[in-house]
CSV table of C-alpha atoms and ligand atoms in Angstrom, one decimal:
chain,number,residue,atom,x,y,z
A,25,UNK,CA,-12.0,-14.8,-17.2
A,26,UNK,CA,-9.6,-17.5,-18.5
A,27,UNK,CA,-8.1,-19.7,-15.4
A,28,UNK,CA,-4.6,-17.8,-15.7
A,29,UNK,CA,-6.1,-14.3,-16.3
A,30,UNK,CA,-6.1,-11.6,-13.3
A,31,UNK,CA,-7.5,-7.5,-13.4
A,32,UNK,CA,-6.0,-5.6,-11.1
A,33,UNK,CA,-7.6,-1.7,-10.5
A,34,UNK,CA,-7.9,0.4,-8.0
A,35,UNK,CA,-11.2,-1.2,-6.9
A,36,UNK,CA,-10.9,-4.5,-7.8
A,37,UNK,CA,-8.1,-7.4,-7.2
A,38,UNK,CA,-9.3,-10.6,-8.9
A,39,UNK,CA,-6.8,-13.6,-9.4
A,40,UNK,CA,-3.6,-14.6,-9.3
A,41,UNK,CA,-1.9,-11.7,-10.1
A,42,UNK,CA,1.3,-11.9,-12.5
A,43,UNK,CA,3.3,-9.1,-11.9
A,44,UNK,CA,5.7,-9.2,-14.7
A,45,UNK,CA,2.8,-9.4,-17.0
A,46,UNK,CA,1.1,-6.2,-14.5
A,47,UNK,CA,4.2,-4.2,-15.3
A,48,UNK,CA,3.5,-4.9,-18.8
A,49,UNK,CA,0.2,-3.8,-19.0
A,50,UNK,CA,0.5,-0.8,-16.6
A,51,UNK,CA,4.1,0.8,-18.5
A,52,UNK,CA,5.9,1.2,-15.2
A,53,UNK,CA,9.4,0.2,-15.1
A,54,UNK,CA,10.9,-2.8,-12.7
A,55,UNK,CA,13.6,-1.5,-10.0
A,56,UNK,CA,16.9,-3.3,-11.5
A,57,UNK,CA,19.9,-3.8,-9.8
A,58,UNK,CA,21.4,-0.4,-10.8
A,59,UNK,CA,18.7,1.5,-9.2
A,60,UNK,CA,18.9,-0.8,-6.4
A,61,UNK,CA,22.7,0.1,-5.9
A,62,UNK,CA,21.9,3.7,-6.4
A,63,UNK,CA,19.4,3.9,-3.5
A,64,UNK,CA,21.9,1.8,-1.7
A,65,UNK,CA,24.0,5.2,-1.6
A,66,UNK,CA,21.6,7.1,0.5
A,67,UNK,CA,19.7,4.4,2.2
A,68,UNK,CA,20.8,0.7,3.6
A,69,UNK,CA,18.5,-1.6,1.5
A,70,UNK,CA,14.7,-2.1,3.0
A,71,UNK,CA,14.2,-5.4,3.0
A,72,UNK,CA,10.5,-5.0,0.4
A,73,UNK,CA,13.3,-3.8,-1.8
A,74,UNK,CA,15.7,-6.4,-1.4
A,75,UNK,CA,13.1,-8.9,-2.1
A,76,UNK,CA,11.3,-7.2,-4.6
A,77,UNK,CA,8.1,-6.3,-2.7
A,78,UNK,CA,8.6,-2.8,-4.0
A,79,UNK,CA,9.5,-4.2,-7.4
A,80,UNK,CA,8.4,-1.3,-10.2
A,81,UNK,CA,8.4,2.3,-10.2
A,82,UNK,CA,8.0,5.5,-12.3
A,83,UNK,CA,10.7,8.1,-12.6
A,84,UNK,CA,12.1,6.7,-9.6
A,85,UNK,CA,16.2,7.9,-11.4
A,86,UNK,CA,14.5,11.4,-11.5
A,87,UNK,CA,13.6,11.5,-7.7
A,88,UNK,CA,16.9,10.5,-6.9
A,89,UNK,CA,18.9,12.2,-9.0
A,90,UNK,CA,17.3,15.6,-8.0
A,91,UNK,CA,17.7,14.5,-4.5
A,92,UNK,CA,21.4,13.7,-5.3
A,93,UNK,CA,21.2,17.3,-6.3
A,94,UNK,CA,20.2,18.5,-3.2
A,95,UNK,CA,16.5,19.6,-4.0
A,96,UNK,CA,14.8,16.8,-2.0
A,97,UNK,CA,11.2,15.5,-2.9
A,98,UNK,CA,8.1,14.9,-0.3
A,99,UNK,CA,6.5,11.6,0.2
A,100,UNK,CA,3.1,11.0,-0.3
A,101,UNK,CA,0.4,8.6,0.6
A,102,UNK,CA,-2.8,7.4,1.3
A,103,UNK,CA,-5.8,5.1,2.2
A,104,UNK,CA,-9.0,4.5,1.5
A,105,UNK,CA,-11.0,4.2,4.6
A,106,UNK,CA,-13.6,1.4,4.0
A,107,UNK,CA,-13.1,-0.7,6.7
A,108,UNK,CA,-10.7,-1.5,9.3
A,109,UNK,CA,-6.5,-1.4,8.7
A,110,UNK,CA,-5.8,-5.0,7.7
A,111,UNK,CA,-2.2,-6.3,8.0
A,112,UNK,CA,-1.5,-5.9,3.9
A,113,UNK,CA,-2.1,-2.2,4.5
A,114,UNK,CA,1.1,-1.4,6.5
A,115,UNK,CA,2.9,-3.0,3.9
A,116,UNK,CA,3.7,0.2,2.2
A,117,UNK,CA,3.1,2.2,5.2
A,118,UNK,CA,6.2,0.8,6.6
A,119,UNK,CA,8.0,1.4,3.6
A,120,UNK,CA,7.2,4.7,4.0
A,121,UNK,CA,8.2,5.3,7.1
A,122,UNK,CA,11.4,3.7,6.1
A,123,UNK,CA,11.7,6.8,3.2
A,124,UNK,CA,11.0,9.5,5.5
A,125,UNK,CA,14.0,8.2,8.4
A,126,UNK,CA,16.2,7.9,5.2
A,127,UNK,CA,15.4,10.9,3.1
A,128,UNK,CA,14.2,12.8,5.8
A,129,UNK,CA,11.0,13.7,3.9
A,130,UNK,CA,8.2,15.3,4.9
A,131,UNK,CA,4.6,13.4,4.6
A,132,UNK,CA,1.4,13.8,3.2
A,133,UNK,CA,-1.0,10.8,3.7
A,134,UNK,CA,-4.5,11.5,2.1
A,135,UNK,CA,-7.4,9.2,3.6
A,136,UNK,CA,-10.2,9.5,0.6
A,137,UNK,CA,-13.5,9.4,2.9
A,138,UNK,CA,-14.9,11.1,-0.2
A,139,UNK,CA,-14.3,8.1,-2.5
A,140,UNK,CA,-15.3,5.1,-0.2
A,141,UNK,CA,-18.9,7.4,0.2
A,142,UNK,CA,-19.0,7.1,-3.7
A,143,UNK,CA,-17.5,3.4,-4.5
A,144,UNK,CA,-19.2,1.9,-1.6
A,145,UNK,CA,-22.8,1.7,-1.6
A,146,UNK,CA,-23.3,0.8,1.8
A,147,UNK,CA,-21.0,3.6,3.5
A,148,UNK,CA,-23.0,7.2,4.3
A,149,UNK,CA,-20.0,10.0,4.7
A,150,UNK,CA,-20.6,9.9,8.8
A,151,UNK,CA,-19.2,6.3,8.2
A,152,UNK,CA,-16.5,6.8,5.6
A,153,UNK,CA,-15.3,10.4,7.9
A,154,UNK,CA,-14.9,8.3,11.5
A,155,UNK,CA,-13.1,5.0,9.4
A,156,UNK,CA,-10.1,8.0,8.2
A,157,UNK,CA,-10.0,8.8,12.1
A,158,UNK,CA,-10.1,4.9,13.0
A,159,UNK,CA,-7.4,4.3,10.1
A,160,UNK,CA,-5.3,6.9,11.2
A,161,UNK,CA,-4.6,6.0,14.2
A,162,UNK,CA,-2.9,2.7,12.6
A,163,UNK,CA,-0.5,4.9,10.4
A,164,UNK,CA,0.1,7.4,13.6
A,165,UNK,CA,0.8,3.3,15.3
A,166,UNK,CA,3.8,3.1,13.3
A,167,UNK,CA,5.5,5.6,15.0
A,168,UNK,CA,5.7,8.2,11.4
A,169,UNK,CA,7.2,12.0,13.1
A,170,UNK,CA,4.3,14.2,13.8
A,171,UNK,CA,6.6,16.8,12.6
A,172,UNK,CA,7.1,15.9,9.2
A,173,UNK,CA,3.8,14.0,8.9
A,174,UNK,CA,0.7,15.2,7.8
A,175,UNK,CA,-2.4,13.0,7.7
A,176,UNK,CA,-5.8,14.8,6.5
A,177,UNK,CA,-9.3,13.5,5.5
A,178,UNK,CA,-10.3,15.1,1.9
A,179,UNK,CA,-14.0,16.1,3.2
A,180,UNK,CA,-12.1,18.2,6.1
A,181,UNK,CA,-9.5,20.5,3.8
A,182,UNK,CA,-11.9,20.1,0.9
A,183,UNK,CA,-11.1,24.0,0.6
A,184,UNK,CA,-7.3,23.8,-0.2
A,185,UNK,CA,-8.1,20.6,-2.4
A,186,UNK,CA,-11.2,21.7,-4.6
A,187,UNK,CA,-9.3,24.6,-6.8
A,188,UNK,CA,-6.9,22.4,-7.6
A,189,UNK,CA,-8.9,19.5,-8.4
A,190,UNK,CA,-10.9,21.8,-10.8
A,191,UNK,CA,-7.8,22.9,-12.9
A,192,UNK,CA,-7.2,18.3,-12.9
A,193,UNK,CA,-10.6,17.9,-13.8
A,194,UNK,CA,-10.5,20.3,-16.4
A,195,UNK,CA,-7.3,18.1,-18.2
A,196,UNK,CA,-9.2,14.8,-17.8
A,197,UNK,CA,-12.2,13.7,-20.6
A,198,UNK,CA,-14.6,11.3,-19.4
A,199,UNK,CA,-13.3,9.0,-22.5
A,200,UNK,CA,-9.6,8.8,-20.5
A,201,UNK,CA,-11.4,8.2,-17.4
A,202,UNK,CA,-13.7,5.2,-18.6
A,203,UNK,CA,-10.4,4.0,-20.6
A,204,UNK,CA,-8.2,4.0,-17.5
A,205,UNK,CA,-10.7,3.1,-14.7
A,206,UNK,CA,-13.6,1.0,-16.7
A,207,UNK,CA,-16.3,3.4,-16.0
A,208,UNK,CA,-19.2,3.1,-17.1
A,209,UNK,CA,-22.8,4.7,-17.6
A,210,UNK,CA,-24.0,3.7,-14.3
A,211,UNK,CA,-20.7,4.9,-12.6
A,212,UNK,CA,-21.8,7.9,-10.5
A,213,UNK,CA,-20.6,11.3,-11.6
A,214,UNK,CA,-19.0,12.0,-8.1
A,215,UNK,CA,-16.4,8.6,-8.6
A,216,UNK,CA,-16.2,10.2,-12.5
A,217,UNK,CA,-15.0,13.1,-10.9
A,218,UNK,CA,-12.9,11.7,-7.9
A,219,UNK,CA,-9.8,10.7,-9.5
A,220,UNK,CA,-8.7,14.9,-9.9
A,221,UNK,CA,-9.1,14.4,-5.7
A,222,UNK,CA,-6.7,12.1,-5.2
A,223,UNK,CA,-3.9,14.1,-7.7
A,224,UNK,CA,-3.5,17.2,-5.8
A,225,UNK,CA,-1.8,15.7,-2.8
A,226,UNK,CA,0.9,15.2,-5.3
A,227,UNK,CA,1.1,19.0,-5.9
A,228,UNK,CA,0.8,20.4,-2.7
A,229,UNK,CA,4.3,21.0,-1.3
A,230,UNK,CA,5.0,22.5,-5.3
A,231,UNK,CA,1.7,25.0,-4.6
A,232,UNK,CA,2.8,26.1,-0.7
A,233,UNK,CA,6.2,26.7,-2.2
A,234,UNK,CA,5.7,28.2,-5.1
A,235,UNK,CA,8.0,26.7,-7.0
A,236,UNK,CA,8.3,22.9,-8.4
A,237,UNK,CA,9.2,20.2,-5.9
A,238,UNK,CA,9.2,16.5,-6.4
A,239,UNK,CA,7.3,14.3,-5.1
A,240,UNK,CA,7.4,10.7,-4.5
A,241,UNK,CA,4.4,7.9,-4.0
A,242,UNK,CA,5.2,5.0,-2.7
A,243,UNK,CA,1.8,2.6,-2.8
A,244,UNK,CA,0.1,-0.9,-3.9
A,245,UNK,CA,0.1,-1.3,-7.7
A,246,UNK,CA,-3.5,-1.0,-8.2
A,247,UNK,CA,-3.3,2.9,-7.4
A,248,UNK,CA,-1.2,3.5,-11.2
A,249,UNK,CA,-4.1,3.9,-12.6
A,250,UNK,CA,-4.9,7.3,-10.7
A,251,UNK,CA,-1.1,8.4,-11.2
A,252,UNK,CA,-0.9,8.3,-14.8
A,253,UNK,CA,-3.3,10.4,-15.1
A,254,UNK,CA,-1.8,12.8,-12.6
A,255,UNK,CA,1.5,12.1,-14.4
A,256,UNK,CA,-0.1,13.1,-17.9
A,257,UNK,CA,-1.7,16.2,-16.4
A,258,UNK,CA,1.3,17.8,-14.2
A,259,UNK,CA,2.9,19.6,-16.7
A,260,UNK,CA,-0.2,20.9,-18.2
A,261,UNK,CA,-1.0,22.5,-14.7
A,262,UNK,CA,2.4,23.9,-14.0
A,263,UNK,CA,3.8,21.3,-11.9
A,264,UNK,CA,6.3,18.4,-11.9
A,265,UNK,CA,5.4,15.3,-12.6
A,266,UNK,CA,5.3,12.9,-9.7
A,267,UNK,CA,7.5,10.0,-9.2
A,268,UNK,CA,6.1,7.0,-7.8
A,269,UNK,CA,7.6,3.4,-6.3
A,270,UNK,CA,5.2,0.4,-6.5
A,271,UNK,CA,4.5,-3.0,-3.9
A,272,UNK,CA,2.7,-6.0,-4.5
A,273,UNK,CA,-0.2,-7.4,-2.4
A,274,UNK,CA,-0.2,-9.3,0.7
A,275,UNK,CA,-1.6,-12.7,-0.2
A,276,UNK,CA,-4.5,-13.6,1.1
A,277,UNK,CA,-5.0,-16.8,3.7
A,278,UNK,CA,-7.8,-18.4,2.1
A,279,UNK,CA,-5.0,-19.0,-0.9
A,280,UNK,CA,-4.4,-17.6,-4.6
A,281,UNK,CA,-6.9,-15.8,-6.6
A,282,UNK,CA,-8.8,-14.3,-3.4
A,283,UNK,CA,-7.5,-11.1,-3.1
A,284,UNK,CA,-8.6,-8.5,-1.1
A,285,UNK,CA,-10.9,-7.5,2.3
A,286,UNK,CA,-13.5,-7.2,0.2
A,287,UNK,CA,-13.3,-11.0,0.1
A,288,UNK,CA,-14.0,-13.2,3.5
A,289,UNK,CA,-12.9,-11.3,6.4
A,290,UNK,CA,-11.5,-14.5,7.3
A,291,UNK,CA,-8.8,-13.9,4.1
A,292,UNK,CA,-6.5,-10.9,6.3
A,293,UNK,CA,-5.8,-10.6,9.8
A,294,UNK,CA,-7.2,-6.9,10.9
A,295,UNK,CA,-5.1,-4.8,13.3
A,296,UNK,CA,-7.9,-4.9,15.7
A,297,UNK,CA,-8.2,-8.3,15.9
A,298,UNK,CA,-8.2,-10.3,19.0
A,299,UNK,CA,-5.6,-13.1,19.5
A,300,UNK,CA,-8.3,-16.2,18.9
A,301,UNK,CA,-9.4,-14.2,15.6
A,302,UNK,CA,-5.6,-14.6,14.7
A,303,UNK,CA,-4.9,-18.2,15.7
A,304,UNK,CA,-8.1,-19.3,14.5
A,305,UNK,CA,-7.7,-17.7,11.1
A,306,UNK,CA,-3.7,-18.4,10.8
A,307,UNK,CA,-4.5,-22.2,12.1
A,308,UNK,CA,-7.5,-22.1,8.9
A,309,UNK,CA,-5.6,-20.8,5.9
A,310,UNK,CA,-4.6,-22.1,2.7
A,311,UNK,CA,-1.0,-23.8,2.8
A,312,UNK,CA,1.5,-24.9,0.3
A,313,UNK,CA,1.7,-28.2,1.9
A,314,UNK,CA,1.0,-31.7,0.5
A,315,UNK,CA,-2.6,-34.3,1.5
A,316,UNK,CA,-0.8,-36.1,4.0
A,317,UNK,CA,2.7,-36.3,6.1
A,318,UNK,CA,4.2,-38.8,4.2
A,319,UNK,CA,4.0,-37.0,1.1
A,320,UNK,CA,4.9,-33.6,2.8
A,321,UNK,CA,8.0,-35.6,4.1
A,322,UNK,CA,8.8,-37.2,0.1
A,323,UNK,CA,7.5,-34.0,-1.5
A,324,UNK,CA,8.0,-31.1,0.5
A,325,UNK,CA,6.1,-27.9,0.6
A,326,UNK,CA,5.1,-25.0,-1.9
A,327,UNK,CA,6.6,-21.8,0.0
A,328,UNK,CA,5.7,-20.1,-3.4
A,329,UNK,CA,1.9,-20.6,-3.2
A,330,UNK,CA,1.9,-20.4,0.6
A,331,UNK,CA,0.8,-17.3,2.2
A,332,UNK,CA,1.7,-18.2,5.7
A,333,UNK,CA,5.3,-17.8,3.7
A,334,UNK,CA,4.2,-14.8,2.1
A,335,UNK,CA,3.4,-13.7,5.9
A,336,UNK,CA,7.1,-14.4,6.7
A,337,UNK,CA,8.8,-12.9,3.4
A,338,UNK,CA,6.3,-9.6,4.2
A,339,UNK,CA,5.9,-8.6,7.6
A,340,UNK,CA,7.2,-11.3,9.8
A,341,UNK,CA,10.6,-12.2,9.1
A,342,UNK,CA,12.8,-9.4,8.2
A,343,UNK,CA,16.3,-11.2,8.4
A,344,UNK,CA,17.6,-12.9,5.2
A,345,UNK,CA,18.9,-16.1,6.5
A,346,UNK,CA,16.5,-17.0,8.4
A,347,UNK,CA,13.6,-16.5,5.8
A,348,UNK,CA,15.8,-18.9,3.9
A,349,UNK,CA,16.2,-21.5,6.5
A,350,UNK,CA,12.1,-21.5,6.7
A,351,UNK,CA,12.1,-22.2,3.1
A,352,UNK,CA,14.8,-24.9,2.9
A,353,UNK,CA,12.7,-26.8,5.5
A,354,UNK,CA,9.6,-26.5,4.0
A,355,UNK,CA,11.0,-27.6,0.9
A,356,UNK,CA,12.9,-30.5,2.4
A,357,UNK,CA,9.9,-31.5,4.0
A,358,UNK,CA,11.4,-31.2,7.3
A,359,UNK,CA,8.7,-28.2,8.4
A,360,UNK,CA,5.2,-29.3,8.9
A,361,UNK,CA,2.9,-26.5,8.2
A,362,UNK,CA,1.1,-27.1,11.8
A,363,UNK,CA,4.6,-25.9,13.1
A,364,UNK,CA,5.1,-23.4,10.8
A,365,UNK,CA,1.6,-21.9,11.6
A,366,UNK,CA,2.0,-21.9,15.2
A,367,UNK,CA,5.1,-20.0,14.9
A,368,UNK,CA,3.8,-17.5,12.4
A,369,UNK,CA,0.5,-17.0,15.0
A,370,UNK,CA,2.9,-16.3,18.3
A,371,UNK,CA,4.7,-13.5,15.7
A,372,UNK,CA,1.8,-12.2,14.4
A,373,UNK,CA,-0.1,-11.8,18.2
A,374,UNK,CA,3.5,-10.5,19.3
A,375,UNK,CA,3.3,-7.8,17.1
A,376,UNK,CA,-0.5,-6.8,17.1
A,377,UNK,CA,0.0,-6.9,21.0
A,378,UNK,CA,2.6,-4.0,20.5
A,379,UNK,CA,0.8,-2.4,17.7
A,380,UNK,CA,-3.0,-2.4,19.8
A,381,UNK,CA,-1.1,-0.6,22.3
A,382,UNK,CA,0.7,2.3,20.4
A,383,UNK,CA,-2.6,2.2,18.2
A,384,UNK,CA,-4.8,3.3,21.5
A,385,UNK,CA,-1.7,5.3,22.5
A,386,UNK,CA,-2.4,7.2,19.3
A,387,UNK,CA,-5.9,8.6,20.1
A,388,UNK,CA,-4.0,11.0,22.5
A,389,UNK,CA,-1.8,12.2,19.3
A,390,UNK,CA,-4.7,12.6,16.8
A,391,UNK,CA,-4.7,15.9,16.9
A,392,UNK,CA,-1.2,16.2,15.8
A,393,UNK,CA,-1.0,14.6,13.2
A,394,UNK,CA,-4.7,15.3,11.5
A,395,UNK,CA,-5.0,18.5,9.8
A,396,UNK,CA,-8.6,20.6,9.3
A,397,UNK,CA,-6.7,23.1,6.9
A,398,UNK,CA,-3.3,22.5,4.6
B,430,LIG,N1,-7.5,5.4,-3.4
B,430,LIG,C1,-6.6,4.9,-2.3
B,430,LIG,C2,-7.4,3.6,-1.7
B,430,LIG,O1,-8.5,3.3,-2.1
B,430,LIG,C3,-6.3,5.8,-1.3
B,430,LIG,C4,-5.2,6.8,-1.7
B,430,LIG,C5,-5.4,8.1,-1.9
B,430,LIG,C6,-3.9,6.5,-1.9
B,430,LIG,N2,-4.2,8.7,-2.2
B,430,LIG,C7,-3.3,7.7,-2.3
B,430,LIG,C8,-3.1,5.3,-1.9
B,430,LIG,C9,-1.9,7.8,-2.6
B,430,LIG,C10,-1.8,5.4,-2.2
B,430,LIG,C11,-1.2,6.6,-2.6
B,430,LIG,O2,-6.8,2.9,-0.9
């Protein structure tokens, strides 16, 4: 891989990952201002959209403008339980939450215990069934309306899913899925197979209705892959095709071109973790600072290669101005990153204070929000 090059699929993160260049390769569109403005209609501005977190879509105008027409589309989600909820996770799970309070959208968040039992060789389906469980409680943390939310593992409504995954599966040669996933002939014939899983969420408000209704995906970029296909098989099936709003990753603290938990654990702060695992890993990471004070002082520091920035522009400092001021100081050379560390760990402990407690909270609600049967 040349030093600039990145691949970016829905196993795999590797590099520094240009995004402009990802929209490119992927064909999704970038939100522009007019969409922007257009959302602005229904919605005040999230701020992921504002500073381009959520920065590319698909049929995004179509959503809208049906919505605008009064036949309103469903959201829907997932995750991939492999391991504990790390902080980039809620990234789009807040975003979502922030779709259903505006557009008053009901939910479907699909946790694909099936696939981590296939992609990860370590995981037996015991493992890869509690994780959805553990996961969920994280999504159920972020306060989504029971009522309008439905969370669901695929191995427990496997019955709903499996018709419909048959009529996807039926659509899809093995040369499309080797094209758009990189399969090969020691891929497993269940992960071959799993992609038609993860398209029928997409469908299911258009198959309990009986009649077409959009649907909207909001989710990390490296999930296209799965939604083109879904996209190119919808109408084949009978059903719309799905619209679908895109976020970049959350950086990862050991610095650029380590992406992903499946790197150190030491790279993302888990929501489980205890406040010393979060100071000691905040107080360790990669900065965009300079050798020595002096030069940070002459020079001034990289916010755009920092991810303790990245924490701030993400997750940890929602209000304009004052994401601005921490950039003009780090740039100035006024901040030192010891400072700006310490004040990103008191946020970060702040919040996984509140979240631990609403996430234990949670267990009580489980049965709310996790369906056996759609
Ligand atoms: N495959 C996703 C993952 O590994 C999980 C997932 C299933 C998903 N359906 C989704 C993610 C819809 C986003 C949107 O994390």
């Amino acid at each position: 891989m040349a030093e600039k090059d990145f691949i970016v699929t829905p196993w795999e993160v590797v590099g520094d990952v240009d995004y402009t260049e990802l929209v490119k390769r992927f064909g999704t569109q970038e939100i522009d201002e007019a969409l922007l403005a257009r959302i602005k209609k229904h919605a005040p501005l999230h701020y992921m959209l504002r500073r381009k977190i959520f920065f590319s879509h698909r049929d995004l105008d179509w959503v809208l403008g049906e919505y605008e027409k009064g036949n309103k589309f469903f959201l829907y989600t997932g995750r991939g339980p492999s391991d504990d909820t790390h902080l980039g996770h809620l990234v789009p799970w807040i975003f979502t939450k922030y779709l259903q309070d505006s557009f008053g959208s009901k939910l479907y968040f699909q946790m694909t215990d099936d696939e981590k039992f296939l992609f990860k060789e370590k995981l037996s389906r015991e493992e890869t069934h509690s994780l959805a469980y553990e996961n969920a409680l994280d999504v159920i943390a972020l306060g989504f309306d029971s009522k309008k939310t439905m969370i669901f593992a695929d191995t427990d409504v496997i019955d709903f899913l499996y018709p419909h995954a048959l009529e996807v599966a039926k659509k899809v040669t093995f040369s499309t899925a080797k094209a758009v996933f990189g399969f090969t002939n020691e891929t497993n014939i269940g992960g071959i197979f799993f992609t038609s899983i993860q398209s029928v969420p997409a469908f299911i408000e258009s198959i309990k209705q009986k009649k077409p209704v959009p649907c909207l995906i909001p989710h990390a970029i490296d999930q296209d892959p799965h939604f083109r296909i879904t996209r190119d098989v919808a109408p084949k099936i009978g059903f719309p095709k799905p619209s679908s709003i895109h976020c970049k990753f959350l950086p990862s603290l050991k610095g650029s071109g380590k992406m992903s938990s499946s790197g150190s654990p030491d790279s993302m702060i888990y929501t489980t973790d205890s406040p010393e695992e979060v100071e000691r890993k905040i107080m360790s990471a990669f900065t965009g600072g300079r050798d020595t004070i002096e030069e940070q002082k002459r020079l001034g520091g990289r916010p755009e290669i920092c991810p303790i920035f990245s924490y701030y522009t993400f997750l940890f400092e929602t209000d304009d101005e004052k994401l601005k001021e921490i950039e003009q100081q780090c740039r100035s050379g006024k901040l030192m990153c010891g400072e700006d560390k310490a004040r990103l760990c008191e946020r970060v402990k702040k919040f996984l204070a509140e979240h631990q407690k609403n996430r234990e909270a949670a267990r009580k609600q489980l049965s709310k929000f996790m369906a056996k049967k759609i």
